[in-house]
CSV table of C-alpha atoms in Angstrom, one decimal:
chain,number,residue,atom,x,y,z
A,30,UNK,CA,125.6,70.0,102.3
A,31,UNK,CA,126.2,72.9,101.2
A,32,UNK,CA,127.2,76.2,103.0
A,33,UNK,CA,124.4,78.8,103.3
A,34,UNK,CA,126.2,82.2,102.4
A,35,UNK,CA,125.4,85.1,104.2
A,36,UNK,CA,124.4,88.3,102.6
A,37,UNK,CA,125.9,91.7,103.5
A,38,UNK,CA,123.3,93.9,104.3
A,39,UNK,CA,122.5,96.8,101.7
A,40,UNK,CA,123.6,100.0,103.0
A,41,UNK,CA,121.2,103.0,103.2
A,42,UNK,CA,123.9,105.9,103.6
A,43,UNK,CA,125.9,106.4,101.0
A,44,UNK,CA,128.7,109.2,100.3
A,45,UNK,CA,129.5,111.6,102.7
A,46,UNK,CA,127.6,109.5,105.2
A,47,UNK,CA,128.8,106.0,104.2
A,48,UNK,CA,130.1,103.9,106.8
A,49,UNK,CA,126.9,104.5,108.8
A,50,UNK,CA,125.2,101.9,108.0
A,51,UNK,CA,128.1,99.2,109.7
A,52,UNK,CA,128.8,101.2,112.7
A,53,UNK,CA,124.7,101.6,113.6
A,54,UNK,CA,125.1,97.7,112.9
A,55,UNK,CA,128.3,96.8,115.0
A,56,UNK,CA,128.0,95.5,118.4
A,57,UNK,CA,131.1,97.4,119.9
A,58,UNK,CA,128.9,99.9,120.5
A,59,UNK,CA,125.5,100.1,118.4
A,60,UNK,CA,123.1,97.7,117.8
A,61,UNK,CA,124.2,94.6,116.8
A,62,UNK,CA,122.7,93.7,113.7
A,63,UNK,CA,122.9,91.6,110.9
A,64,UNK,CA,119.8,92.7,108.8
A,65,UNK,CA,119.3,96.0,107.1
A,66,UNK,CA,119.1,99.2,109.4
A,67,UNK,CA,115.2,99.7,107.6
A,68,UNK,CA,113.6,96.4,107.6
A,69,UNK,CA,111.2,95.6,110.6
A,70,UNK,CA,113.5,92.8,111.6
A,71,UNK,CA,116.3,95.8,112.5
A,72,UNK,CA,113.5,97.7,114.4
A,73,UNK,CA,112.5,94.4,116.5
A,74,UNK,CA,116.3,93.6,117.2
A,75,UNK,CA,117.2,97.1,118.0
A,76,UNK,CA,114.9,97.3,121.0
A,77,UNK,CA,116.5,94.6,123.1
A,78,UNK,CA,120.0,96.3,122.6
A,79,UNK,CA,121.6,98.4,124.9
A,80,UNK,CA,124.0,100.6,122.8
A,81,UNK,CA,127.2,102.5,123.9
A,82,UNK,CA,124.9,106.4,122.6
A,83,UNK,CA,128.0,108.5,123.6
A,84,UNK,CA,130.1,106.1,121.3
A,85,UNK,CA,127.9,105.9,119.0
A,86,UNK,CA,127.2,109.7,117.8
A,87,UNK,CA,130.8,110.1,118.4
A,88,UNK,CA,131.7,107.4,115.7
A,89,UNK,CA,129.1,108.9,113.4
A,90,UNK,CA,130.6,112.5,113.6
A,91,UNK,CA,134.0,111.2,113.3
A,92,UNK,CA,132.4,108.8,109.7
A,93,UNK,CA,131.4,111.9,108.6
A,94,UNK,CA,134.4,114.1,109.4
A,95,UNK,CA,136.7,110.9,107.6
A,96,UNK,CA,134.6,110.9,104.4
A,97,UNK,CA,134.8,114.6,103.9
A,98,UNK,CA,138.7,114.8,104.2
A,99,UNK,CA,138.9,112.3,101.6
A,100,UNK,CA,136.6,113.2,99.1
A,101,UNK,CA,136.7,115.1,96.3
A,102,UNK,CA,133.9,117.9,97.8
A,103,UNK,CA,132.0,119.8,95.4
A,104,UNK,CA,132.8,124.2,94.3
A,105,UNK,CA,129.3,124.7,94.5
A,106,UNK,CA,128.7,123.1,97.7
A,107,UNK,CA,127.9,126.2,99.4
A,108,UNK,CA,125.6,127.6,96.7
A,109,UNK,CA,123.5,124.4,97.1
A,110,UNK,CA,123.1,124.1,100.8
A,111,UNK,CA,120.9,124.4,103.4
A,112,UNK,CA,119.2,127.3,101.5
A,113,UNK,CA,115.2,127.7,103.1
A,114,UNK,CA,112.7,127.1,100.0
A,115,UNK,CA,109.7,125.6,98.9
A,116,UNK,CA,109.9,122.9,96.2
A,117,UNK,CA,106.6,121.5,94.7
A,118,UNK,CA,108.8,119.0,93.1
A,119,UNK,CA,109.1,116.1,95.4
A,120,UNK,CA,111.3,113.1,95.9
A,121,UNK,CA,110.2,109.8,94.1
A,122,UNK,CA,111.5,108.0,96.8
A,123,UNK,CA,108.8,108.6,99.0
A,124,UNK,CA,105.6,107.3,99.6
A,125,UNK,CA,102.7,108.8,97.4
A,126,UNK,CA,100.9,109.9,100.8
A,127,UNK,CA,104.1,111.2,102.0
A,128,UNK,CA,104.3,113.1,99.2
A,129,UNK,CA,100.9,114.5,99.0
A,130,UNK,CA,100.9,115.9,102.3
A,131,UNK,CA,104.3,117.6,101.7
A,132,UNK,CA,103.1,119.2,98.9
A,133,UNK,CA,100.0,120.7,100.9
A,134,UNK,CA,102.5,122.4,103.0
A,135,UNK,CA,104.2,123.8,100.0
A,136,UNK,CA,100.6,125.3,98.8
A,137,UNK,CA,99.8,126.6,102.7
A,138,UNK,CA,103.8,128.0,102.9
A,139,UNK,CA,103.3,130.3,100.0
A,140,UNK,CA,103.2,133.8,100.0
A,141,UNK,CA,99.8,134.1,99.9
A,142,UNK,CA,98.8,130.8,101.8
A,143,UNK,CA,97.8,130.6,105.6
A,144,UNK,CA,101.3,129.6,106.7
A,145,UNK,CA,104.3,130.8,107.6
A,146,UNK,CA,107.8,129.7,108.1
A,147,UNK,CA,107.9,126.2,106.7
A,148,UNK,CA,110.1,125.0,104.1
A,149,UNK,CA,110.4,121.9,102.1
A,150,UNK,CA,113.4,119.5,100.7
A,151,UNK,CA,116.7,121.7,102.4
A,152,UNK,CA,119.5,119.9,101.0
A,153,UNK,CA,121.8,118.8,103.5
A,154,UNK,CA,124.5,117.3,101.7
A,155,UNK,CA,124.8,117.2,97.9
A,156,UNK,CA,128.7,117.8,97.1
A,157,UNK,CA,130.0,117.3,100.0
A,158,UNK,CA,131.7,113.9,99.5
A,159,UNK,CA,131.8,114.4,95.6
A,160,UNK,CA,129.4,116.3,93.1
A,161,UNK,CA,127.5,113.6,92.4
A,162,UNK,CA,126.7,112.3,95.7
A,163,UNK,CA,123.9,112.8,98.4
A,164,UNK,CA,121.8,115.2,96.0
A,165,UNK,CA,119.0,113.2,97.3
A,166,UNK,CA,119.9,114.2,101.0
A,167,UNK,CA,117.3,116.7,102.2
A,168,UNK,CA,115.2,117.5,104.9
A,169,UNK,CA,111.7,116.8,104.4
A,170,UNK,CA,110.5,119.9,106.7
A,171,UNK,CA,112.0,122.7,108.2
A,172,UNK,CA,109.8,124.8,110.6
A,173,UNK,CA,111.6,128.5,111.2
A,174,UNK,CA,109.9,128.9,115.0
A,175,UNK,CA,112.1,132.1,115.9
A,176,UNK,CA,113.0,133.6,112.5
A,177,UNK,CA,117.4,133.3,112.1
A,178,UNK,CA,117.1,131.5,116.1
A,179,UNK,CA,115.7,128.6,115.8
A,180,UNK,CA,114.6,125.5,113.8
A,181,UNK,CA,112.7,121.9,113.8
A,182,UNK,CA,114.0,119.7,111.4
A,183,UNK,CA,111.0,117.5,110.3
A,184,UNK,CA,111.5,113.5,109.2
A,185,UNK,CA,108.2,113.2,107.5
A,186,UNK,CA,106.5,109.5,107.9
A,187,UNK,CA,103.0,108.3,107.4
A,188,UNK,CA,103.9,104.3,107.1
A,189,UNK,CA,106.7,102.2,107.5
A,190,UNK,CA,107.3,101.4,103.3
A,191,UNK,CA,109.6,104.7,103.4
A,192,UNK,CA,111.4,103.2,106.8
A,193,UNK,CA,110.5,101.9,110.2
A,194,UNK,CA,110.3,104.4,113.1
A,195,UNK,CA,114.2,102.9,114.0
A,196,UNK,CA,115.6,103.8,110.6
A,197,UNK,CA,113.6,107.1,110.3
A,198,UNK,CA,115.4,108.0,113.5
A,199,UNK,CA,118.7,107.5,112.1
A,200,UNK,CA,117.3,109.3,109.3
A,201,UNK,CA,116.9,112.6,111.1
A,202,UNK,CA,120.1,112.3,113.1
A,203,UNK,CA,122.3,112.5,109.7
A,204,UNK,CA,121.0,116.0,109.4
A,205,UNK,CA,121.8,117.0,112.5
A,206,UNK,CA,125.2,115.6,112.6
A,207,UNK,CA,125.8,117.4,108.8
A,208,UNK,CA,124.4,121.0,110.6
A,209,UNK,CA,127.1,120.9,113.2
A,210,UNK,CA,129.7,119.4,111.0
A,211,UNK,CA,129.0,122.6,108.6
A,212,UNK,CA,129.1,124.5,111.4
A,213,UNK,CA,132.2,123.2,113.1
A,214,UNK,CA,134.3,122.0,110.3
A,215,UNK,CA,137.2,124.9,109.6
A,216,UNK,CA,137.2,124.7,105.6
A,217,UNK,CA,133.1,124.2,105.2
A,218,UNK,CA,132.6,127.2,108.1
A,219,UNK,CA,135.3,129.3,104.8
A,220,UNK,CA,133.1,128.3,102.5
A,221,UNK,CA,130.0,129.0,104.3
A,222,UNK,CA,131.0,132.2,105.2
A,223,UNK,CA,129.1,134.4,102.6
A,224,UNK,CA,125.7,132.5,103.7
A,225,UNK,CA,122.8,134.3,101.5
A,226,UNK,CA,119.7,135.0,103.5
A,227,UNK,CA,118.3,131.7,102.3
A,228,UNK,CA,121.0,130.1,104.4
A,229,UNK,CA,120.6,131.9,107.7
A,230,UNK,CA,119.6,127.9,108.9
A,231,UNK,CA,123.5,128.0,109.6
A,232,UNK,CA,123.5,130.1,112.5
A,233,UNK,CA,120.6,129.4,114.3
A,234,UNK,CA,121.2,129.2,118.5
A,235,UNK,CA,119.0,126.0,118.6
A,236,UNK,CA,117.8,123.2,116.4
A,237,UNK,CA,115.2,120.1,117.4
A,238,UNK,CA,115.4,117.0,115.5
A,239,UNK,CA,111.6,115.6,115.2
A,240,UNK,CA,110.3,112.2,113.6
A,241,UNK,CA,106.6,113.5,112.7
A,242,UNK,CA,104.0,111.1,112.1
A,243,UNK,CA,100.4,109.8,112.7
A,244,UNK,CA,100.3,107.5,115.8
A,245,UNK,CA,99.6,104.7,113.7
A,246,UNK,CA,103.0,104.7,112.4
A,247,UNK,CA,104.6,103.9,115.8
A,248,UNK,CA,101.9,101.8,117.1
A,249,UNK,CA,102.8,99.5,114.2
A,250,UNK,CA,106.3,99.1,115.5
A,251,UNK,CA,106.1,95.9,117.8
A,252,UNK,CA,108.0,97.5,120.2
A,253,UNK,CA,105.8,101.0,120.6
A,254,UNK,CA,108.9,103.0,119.7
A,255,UNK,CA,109.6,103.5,123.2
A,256,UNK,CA,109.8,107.5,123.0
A,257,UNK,CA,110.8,108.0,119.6
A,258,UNK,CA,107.7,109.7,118.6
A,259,UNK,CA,110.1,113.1,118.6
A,260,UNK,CA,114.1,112.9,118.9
A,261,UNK,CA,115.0,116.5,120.0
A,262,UNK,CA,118.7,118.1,120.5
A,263,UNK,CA,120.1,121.5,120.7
């Protein structure tokens, strides 16, 4: 008989976030699992564990913190970053309803239109493990509620194709744990330090982390999501 060989579970952060995908995985002290962090079969598993969240984040800061030292970081990583705009161009990797709701905000944030203080796609990340990596890394929504204070950063879902409510989590977290690694990381604060008014994101007093989506989208999750209709740190 032969022996059934086990597949190594794609990995869904790459670059200056790779490594997460193992150590969300591990059982030391995440989640124990042996399936992709995005598929349904991580979200069902994921609900039973009990995981070391002090451990965790700290493992993820300190991924994050490894990869940058040795990477070869983009010159123009500053220039790129965390700059507040509207882009009508949207990702491809996202759902086509995802998308067409993101690009209504973009029509309502203009000048002209009813709304105020959202932006769309903030890149997060692009350079900061090499030039080429993470250009795709950027926050689907950010909502300015106190103008230079403070922020909501917005993971965008309508259905589970572009990631279970689990993964989406996760999702949102990277971009937290990026802001205060730009924000506490000696050479990137050097870098940072002639932030543009676009960039004023990087010294805001408080930021929320939110997963935004229809209540269908967590109902679908077997396990009801248990709370994670918003995520929210400062």
């Amino acid at each position: 008989m032969k022996k059934k060989m086990t597949k190594t579970p794609r990995n869904k952060f790459t670059g200056i976030l790779g490594g997460w995908d193992e150590i969300i995985r591990c059982g030391e002290c995440g989640f124990s699992l042996h399936v992709p962090i995005d598929s349904k079969s991580a979200e069902r598993v994921a609900y039973r564990a009990i995981p070391d969240l002090g451990s965790l984040f700290a493992k993820l800061l300190n991924q994050i913190e490894k990869n940058f030292s040795v990477g070869n970081p983009s010159e123009n990583l500053a220039v790129s970053n965390w700059r507040l705009r509207l882009a009508p161009d949207l990702d491809e990797d996202k759902s086509p309803l995802e998308k067409r709701l993101e690009k209504r905000f973009v029509e309502l944030s203009k000048p002209t239109g009813p709304l105020a203080g959202w932006f769309n796609q903030i890149p997060a990340a692009s350079g900061y493990f090499d030039p080429r990596k993470n250009r795709k890394n950027s926050i689907d929504l950010v909502y300015e509620t106190r103008t230079g204070k403070e922020y909501e950063f917005i993971e965008l879902k309508l259905d589970p194709t572009s990631g279970w409510p689990f993964y989406a989590t996760f999702e949102i977290l990277s971009y937290g744990f990026l802001f205060l690694f730009t924000r506490i990381d000696p050479e990137l604060q050097k870098r940072f330090e002639d932030a543009t008014e676009e960039q004023r994101v990087l010294k805001a007093e408080k930021i929320r982390l939110i997963v935004l989506a229809p209540e269908s989208y967590f109902s679908e999750s077997e396990q009801g999501v248990r709370g994670l209709e918003e995520f929210q740190g400062s």
